[in-house]
C-alpha cells in the first residue's frame, strides 16, 4: 500500500491542475508545482509519506511530451540535447549523494535524526536522490526514444533492453514496483545495524537484495497479478474453449 497515498492524488492532480498548467504556462510549470506541493505536503504531513514522488511523475509526463509532441521547439530540444550524457550525470549525482548520506549516518550515528529530518525517512528513498533518479531515467528514456524514432541502430543500452531476460522482467515489473520498498528498507536497516561500510552495503544490496526482490516479486506476480492479466485470461479462455469443443465432439 506504500504507493497508494500518492497515486490516488495523481489521478486528480493531472486532470485538474497539471494539464491546465501545462496548457497555460508551458511544460516547466506543472513540474515545479508538483515538486513544490509534494515537498510542502511531505514536511507539513498532509500529503502522504512519499508525496514528493508526484514530482517524479510529472518528470515522466514532461519526458513523454518532449518525446512525442510534434511541436517544433520540443523537436529541436529532443534532437540537440545529449540525453544519455545527462542521464549518466544525474545517475552519478544520485549515487554520490547516497554515499554521502550513508557515510554521515555511519560516522555520526547520534545525529541520524538530523539526516532523517532533513532528507526523508532514512529508508533509501530520500527526495533529493529521487529527483536525480527521476531526471536520469527521463533523460535515458528520451535518448532511447529518439534513436528509435530516427531509425538508428540499437546501441548498447537498447540491446540490453531488448534482451529476452529484460523483457521477461517486464512481465512482472509492476509487482516488483509494489513490493521492493519494504524489502530494501529491511536490508538497509540490517546493514546499518551491522555497521556495513558503503562499499559493503552496495555489494550486499546488489548481490543479495536484488535477488531477494526479484524472487519475492515473481512469486507475488504469480499469486496476485498474473491471474488477472488480460493475456493470461485469454489463454485460460482459449483452453476452456478447446476443452469444450473436445467434449462436444466426443
mmCIF file of C-alpha atoms in Angstrom:
data_model
loop_
_atom_site.group_PDB
_atom_site.id
_atom_site.type_symbol
_atom_site.label_atom_id
_atom_site.label_comp_id
_atom_site.label_asym_id
_atom_site.label_seq_id
_atom_site.Cartn_x
_atom_site.Cartn_y
_atom_site.Cartn_z
ATOM 1 C CA UNK A 1 0.000 0.000 0.000
ATOM 2 C CA UNK A 2 3.054 2.267 0.131
ATOM 3 C CA UNK A 3 2.361 3.977 -3.207
ATOM 4 C CA UNK A 4 -1.414 4.389 -2.947
ATOM 5 C CA UNK A 5 -1.210 7.525 -0.789
ATOM 6 C CA UNK A 6 0.485 9.317 -3.677
ATOM 7 C CA UNK A 7 -1.146 7.604 -6.637
ATOM 8 C CA UNK A 8 -4.759 8.347 -5.762
ATOM 9 C CA UNK A 9 -3.923 12.069 -5.648
ATOM 10 C CA UNK A 10 -2.166 11.978 -9.009
ATOM 11 C CA UNK A 11 -5.339 10.990 -10.860
ATOM 12 C CA UNK A 12 -6.913 14.264 -9.712
ATOM 13 C CA UNK A 13 -3.857 16.499 -9.948
ATOM 14 C CA UNK A 14 -3.030 15.542 -13.540
ATOM 15 C CA UNK A 15 -6.515 16.249 -14.842
ATOM 16 C CA UNK A 16 -7.431 19.280 -12.724
ATOM 17 C CA UNK A 17 -4.078 21.051 -12.204
ATOM 18 C CA UNK A 18 -1.116 19.759 -14.210
ATOM 19 C CA UNK A 19 -2.818 19.670 -17.607
ATOM 20 C CA UNK A 20 -4.228 23.236 -17.298
ATOM 21 C CA UNK A 21 -0.853 24.496 -16.021
ATOM 22 C CA UNK A 22 0.908 22.928 -18.990
ATOM 23 C CA UNK A 23 -1.517 24.433 -21.498
ATOM 24 C CA UNK A 24 -1.415 27.890 -19.921
ATOM 25 C CA UNK A 25 2.216 28.292 -18.767
ATOM 26 C CA UNK A 26 4.221 25.592 -20.537
ATOM 27 C CA UNK A 27 5.926 22.379 -19.593
ATOM 28 C CA UNK A 28 8.045 23.625 -16.685
ATOM 29 C CA UNK A 29 5.095 24.925 -14.640
ATOM 30 C CA UNK A 30 3.475 21.589 -13.692
ATOM 31 C CA UNK A 31 6.867 20.066 -12.848
ATOM 32 C CA UNK A 32 7.789 22.919 -10.498
ATOM 33 C CA UNK A 33 4.320 22.965 -8.959
ATOM 34 C CA UNK A 34 4.392 19.209 -8.359
ATOM 35 C CA UNK A 35 7.753 19.312 -6.595
ATOM 36 C CA UNK A 36 6.740 22.357 -4.539
ATOM 37 C CA UNK A 37 3.450 20.786 -3.481
ATOM 38 C CA UNK A 38 4.991 17.350 -2.901
ATOM 39 C CA UNK A 39 7.773 18.622 -0.643
ATOM 40 C CA UNK A 40 5.498 21.033 1.218
ATOM 41 C CA UNK A 41 2.900 18.343 1.865
ATOM 42 C CA UNK A 42 5.618 15.924 2.970
ATOM 43 C CA UNK A 43 7.199 18.272 5.509
ATOM 44 C CA UNK A 44 3.806 19.515 6.761
ATOM 45 C CA UNK A 45 2.455 15.933 6.907
ATOM 46 C CA UNK A 46 -0.696 16.222 4.826
ATOM 47 C CA UNK A 47 0.179 14.565 1.521
ATOM 48 C CA UNK A 48 1.360 11.047 2.295
ATOM 49 C CA UNK A 49 4.714 9.522 3.194
ATOM 50 C CA UNK A 50 6.159 9.702 -0.338
ATOM 51 C CA UNK A 51 4.272 12.757 -1.570
ATOM 52 C CA UNK A 52 7.367 14.151 -3.331
ATOM 53 C CA UNK A 53 7.043 11.244 -5.780
ATOM 54 C CA UNK A 54 4.432 13.370 -7.521
ATOM 55 C CA UNK A 55 7.314 15.412 -8.888
ATOM 56 C CA UNK A 56 8.857 12.317 -10.455
ATOM 57 C CA UNK A 57 5.519 11.510 -12.106
ATOM 58 C CA UNK A 58 5.494 14.958 -13.718
ATOM 59 C CA UNK A 59 9.066 14.396 -14.926
ATOM 60 C CA UNK A 60 7.747 11.315 -16.705
ATOM 61 C CA UNK A 61 4.909 13.393 -18.144
ATOM 62 C CA UNK A 62 7.393 16.011 -19.385
ATOM 63 C CA UNK A 63 9.570 13.334 -20.964
ATOM 64 C CA UNK A 64 6.558 11.863 -22.791
ATOM 65 C CA UNK A 65 5.568 15.295 -24.114
ATOM 66 C CA UNK A 66 9.093 16.050 -25.345
ATOM 67 C CA UNK A 67 9.351 12.613 -26.943
ATOM 68 C CA UNK A 68 6.054 12.576 -28.841
ATOM 69 C CA UNK A 69 4.563 16.062 -29.157
ATOM 70 C CA UNK A 70 5.247 17.429 -32.640
ATOM 71 C CA UNK A 71 5.973 20.992 -31.575
ATOM 72 C CA UNK A 72 8.980 22.484 -33.410
ATOM 73 C CA UNK A 73 10.689 23.830 -30.286
ATOM 74 C CA UNK A 74 10.361 20.485 -28.485
ATOM 75 C CA UNK A 75 11.525 18.577 -31.551
ATOM 76 C CA UNK A 76 14.655 20.744 -31.684
ATOM 77 C CA UNK A 77 15.191 20.226 -27.959
ATOM 78 C CA UNK A 78 14.873 16.463 -28.353
ATOM 79 C CA UNK A 79 17.385 16.420 -31.194
ATOM 80 C CA UNK A 80 20.019 18.696 -29.671
ATOM 81 C CA UNK A 81 20.449 17.691 -26.033
ATOM 82 C CA UNK A 82 22.872 14.864 -25.112
ATOM 83 C CA UNK A 83 20.283 12.794 -23.281
ATOM 84 C CA UNK A 84 22.497 9.811 -22.459
ATOM 85 C CA UNK A 85 25.246 12.070 -21.095
ATOM 86 C CA UNK A 86 22.705 13.902 -18.940
ATOM 87 C CA UNK A 87 21.301 10.584 -17.715
ATOM 88 C CA UNK A 88 24.801 9.471 -16.694
ATOM 89 C CA UNK A 89 25.451 12.784 -14.937
ATOM 90 C CA UNK A 90 22.237 12.668 -12.912
ATOM 91 C CA UNK A 91 22.730 8.983 -12.061
ATOM 92 C CA UNK A 92 26.267 9.693 -10.825
ATOM 93 C CA UNK A 93 24.928 12.551 -8.712
ATOM 94 C CA UNK A 94 22.333 10.272 -7.135
ATOM 95 C CA UNK A 95 24.986 7.672 -6.332
ATOM 96 C CA UNK A 96 27.352 10.225 -4.778
ATOM 97 C CA UNK A 97 24.564 11.748 -2.698
ATOM 98 C CA UNK A 98 23.549 8.315 -1.436
ATOM 99 C CA UNK A 99 27.151 7.555 -0.439
ATOM 100 C CA UNK A 100 27.448 10.908 1.357
ATOM 101 C CA UNK A 101 24.243 10.350 3.300
ATOM 102 C CA UNK A 102 25.279 6.871 4.298
ATOM 103 C CA UNK A 103 28.750 7.987 5.392
ATOM 104 C CA UNK A 104 27.136 10.684 7.527
ATOM 105 C CA UNK A 105 24.898 8.119 9.206
ATOM 106 C CA UNK A 106 27.769 5.712 9.897
ATOM 107 C CA UNK A 107 30.175 8.347 11.199
ATOM 108 C CA UNK A 108 27.612 10.221 13.283
ATOM 109 C CA UNK A 109 25.014 7.683 14.479
ATOM 110 C CA UNK A 110 23.903 10.039 17.246
ATOM 111 C CA UNK A 111 22.911 12.573 14.560
ATOM 112 C CA UNK A 112 20.937 10.097 12.464
ATOM 113 C CA UNK A 113 17.789 12.014 13.411
ATOM 114 C CA UNK A 114 19.187 15.070 11.595
ATOM 115 C CA UNK A 115 19.724 13.112 8.394
ATOM 116 C CA UNK A 116 16.191 11.736 8.634
ATOM 117 C CA UNK A 117 14.669 15.141 9.364
ATOM 118 C CA UNK A 118 16.488 16.970 6.575
ATOM 119 C CA UNK A 119 16.329 14.411 3.790
ATOM 120 C CA UNK A 120 13.485 11.992 4.396
ATOM 121 C CA UNK A 121 12.807 8.760 6.173
ATOM 122 C CA UNK A 122 16.261 7.200 6.205
ATOM 123 C CA UNK A 123 14.813 4.354 4.134
ATOM 124 C CA UNK A 124 16.803 4.797 0.923
ATOM 125 C CA UNK A 125 14.052 6.906 -0.710
ATOM 126 C CA UNK A 126 15.141 10.413 0.292
ATOM 127 C CA UNK A 127 13.712 13.015 -2.014
ATOM 128 C CA UNK A 128 16.963 14.609 -3.328
ATOM 129 C CA UNK A 129 18.044 11.206 -4.606
ATOM 130 C CA UNK A 130 14.612 10.645 -6.156
ATOM 131 C CA UNK A 131 14.889 13.968 -8.005
ATOM 132 C CA UNK A 132 18.184 12.891 -9.569
ATOM 133 C CA UNK A 133 16.960 9.363 -10.331
ATOM 134 C CA UNK A 134 13.825 10.768 -11.953
ATOM 135 C CA UNK A 135 15.877 13.127 -14.100
ATOM 136 C CA UNK A 136 18.311 10.356 -15.048
ATOM 137 C CA UNK A 137 15.501 7.993 -16.008
ATOM 138 C CA UNK A 138 13.653 10.627 -18.029
ATOM 139 C CA UNK A 139 16.803 11.556 -19.937
ATOM 140 C CA UNK A 140 17.613 7.907 -20.623
ATOM 141 C CA UNK A 141 14.095 7.274 -21.964
ATOM 142 C CA UNK A 142 14.282 10.367 -24.152
ATOM 143 C CA UNK A 143 17.636 9.351 -25.595
ATOM 144 C CA UNK A 144 16.428 5.841 -26.347
ATOM 145 C CA UNK A 145 13.122 7.021 -27.813
ATOM 146 C CA UNK A 146 14.891 9.482 -30.103
ATOM 147 C CA UNK A 147 17.149 6.741 -31.504
ATOM 148 C CA UNK A 148 14.154 4.523 -32.199
ATOM 149 C CA UNK A 149 12.235 7.356 -33.842
ATOM 150 C CA UNK A 150 15.183 8.165 -36.093
ATOM 151 C CA UNK A 151 15.612 4.527 -37.125
ATOM 152 C CA UNK A 152 19.164 4.439 -35.785
ATOM 153 C CA UNK A 153 20.730 1.074 -34.958
ATOM 154 C CA UNK A 154 20.429 -0.168 -31.400
ATOM 155 C CA UNK A 155 23.185 0.988 -29.106
ATOM 156 C CA UNK A 156 24.325 -0.941 -26.039
ATOM 157 C CA UNK A 157 21.546 0.261 -23.698
ATOM 158 C CA UNK A 158 18.857 -0.588 -26.238
ATOM 159 C CA UNK A 159 20.356 -4.015 -26.924
ATOM 160 C CA UNK A 160 20.204 -4.625 -23.189
ATOM 161 C CA UNK A 161 16.562 -3.538 -23.040
ATOM 162 C CA UNK A 162 15.716 -5.840 -25.964
ATOM 163 C CA UNK A 163 17.295 -8.852 -24.271
ATOM 164 C CA UNK A 164 14.880 -11.691 -23.519
ATOM 165 C CA UNK A 165 15.715 -11.644 -19.800
ATOM 166 C CA UNK A 166 14.848 -7.956 -19.545
ATOM 167 C CA UNK A 167 11.607 -8.469 -21.465
ATOM 168 C CA UNK A 168 10.742 -11.291 -19.049
ATOM 169 C CA UNK A 169 11.462 -8.942 -16.155
ATOM 170 C CA UNK A 170 8.964 -6.531 -17.661
ATOM 171 C CA UNK A 171 6.156 -9.073 -17.325
ATOM 172 C CA UNK A 172 6.227 -8.784 -13.524
ATOM 173 C CA UNK A 173 7.747 -5.311 -13.177
ATOM 174 C CA UNK A 174 4.587 -3.918 -11.567
ATOM 175 C CA UNK A 175 4.770 -6.489 -8.788
ATOM 176 C CA UNK A 176 8.437 -5.577 -8.344
ATOM 177 C CA UNK A 177 7.450 -1.913 -8.128
ATOM 178 C CA UNK A 178 4.880 -2.699 -5.454
ATOM 179 C CA UNK A 179 6.881 -4.823 -3.049
ATOM 180 C CA UNK A 180 10.553 -3.881 -3.430
ATOM 181 C CA UNK A 181 10.437 -0.992 -0.974
ATOM 182 C CA UNK A 182 9.774 -2.930 2.267
ATOM 183 C CA UNK A 183 12.495 -5.419 1.273
ATOM 184 C CA UNK A 184 15.025 -2.656 0.582
ATOM 185 C CA UNK A 185 14.112 -0.894 3.844
ATOM 186 C CA UNK A 186 14.672 -4.122 5.785
ATOM 187 C CA UNK A 187 18.061 -4.699 4.127
ATOM 188 C CA UNK A 188 19.011 -1.061 4.681
ATOM 189 C CA UNK A 189 18.250 -1.268 8.409
ATOM 190 C CA UNK A 190 20.072 -4.600 8.602
ATOM 191 C CA UNK A 191 23.222 -3.108 7.068
ATOM 192 C CA UNK A 192 23.120 -0.060 9.354
ATOM 193 C CA UNK A 193 22.636 -2.249 12.418
ATOM 194 C CA UNK A 194 25.720 -4.276 11.447
ATOM 195 C CA UNK A 195 27.781 -1.194 10.522
ATOM 196 C CA UNK A 196 28.361 -2.076 6.863
ATOM 197 C CA UNK A 197 30.721 0.249 5.036
ATOM 198 C CA UNK A 198 29.433 1.980 1.907
ATOM 199 C CA UNK A 199 31.203 -0.493 -0.400
ATOM 200 C CA UNK A 200 29.981 -3.492 1.607
ATOM 201 C CA UNK A 201 26.463 -2.048 1.676
ATOM 202 C CA UNK A 202 26.245 -1.626 -2.091
ATOM 203 C CA UNK A 203 27.742 -5.061 -2.691
ATOM 204 C CA UNK A 204 25.224 -6.547 -0.252
ATOM 205 C CA UNK A 205 22.324 -4.658 -1.799
ATOM 206 C CA UNK A 206 23.158 -5.593 -5.384
ATOM 207 C CA UNK A 207 24.318 -9.177 -4.788
ATOM 208 C CA UNK A 208 21.687 -10.200 -2.233
ATOM 209 C CA UNK A 209 18.983 -7.549 -2.277
ATOM 210 C CA UNK A 210 18.207 -7.650 -5.989
ATOM 211 C CA UNK A 211 17.881 -11.430 -5.947
ATOM 212 C CA UNK A 212 15.507 -11.359 -2.967
ATOM 213 C CA UNK A 213 13.405 -8.623 -4.578
ATOM 214 C CA UNK A 214 13.167 -10.499 -7.889
ATOM 215 C CA UNK A 215 12.173 -13.819 -6.328
ATOM 216 C CA UNK A 216 9.634 -12.220 -3.997
ATOM 217 C CA UNK A 217 8.168 -10.083 -6.792
ATOM 218 C CA UNK A 218 7.799 -13.041 -9.165
ATOM 219 C CA UNK A 219 6.007 -15.111 -6.514
ATOM 220 C CA UNK A 220 3.790 -12.111 -5.767
ATOM 221 C CA UNK A 221 3.125 -11.772 -9.507
ATOM 222 C CA UNK A 222 2.093 -15.418 -9.866
ATOM 223 C CA UNK A 223 -0.375 -15.219 -6.994
ATOM 224 C CA UNK A 224 -1.839 -11.715 -7.196
ATOM 225 C CA UNK A 225 -1.149 -10.261 -10.662
ATOM 226 C CA UNK A 226 -0.905 -12.916 -13.349
ATOM 227 C CA UNK A 227 -4.380 -14.458 -12.831
ATOM 228 C CA UNK A 228 -5.922 -11.079 -13.667
ATOM 229 C CA UNK A 229 -3.743 -10.121 -16.653
ATOM 230 C CA UNK A 230 -5.671 -9.950 -19.970
ATOM 231 C CA UNK A 231 -3.230 -12.191 -21.847
ATOM 232 C CA UNK A 232 -3.405 -14.828 -19.120
ATOM 233 C CA UNK A 233 -7.198 -14.646 -19.103
ATOM 234 C CA UNK A 234 -7.322 -15.054 -22.867
ATOM 235 C CA UNK A 235 -5.103 -18.129 -22.622
ATOM 236 C CA UNK A 236 -7.416 -19.549 -19.978
ATOM 237 C CA UNK A 237 -10.488 -18.790 -22.066
ATOM 238 C CA UNK A 238 -8.899 -20.402 -25.129
ATOM 239 C CA UNK A 239 -8.053 -23.511 -23.111
ATOM 240 C CA UNK A 240 -11.609 -23.718 -21.790
ATOM 241 C CA UNK A 241 -12.962 -23.322 -25.305
ATOM 242 C CA UNK A 242 -10.732 -26.122 -26.585
ATOM 243 C CA UNK A 243 -11.858 -28.371 -23.766
ATOM 244 C CA UNK A 244 -15.480 -27.568 -24.510
ATOM 245 C CA UNK A 245 -15.046 -28.349 -28.212
ATOM 246 C CA UNK A 246 -13.295 -31.641 -27.483
ATOM 247 C CA UNK A 247 -16.049 -32.667 -25.101
ATOM 248 C CA UNK A 248 -18.781 -31.757 -27.597
ATOM 249 C CA UNK A 249 -17.013 -33.796 -30.332
ATOM 250 C CA UNK A 250 -16.694 -36.787 -28.041
#
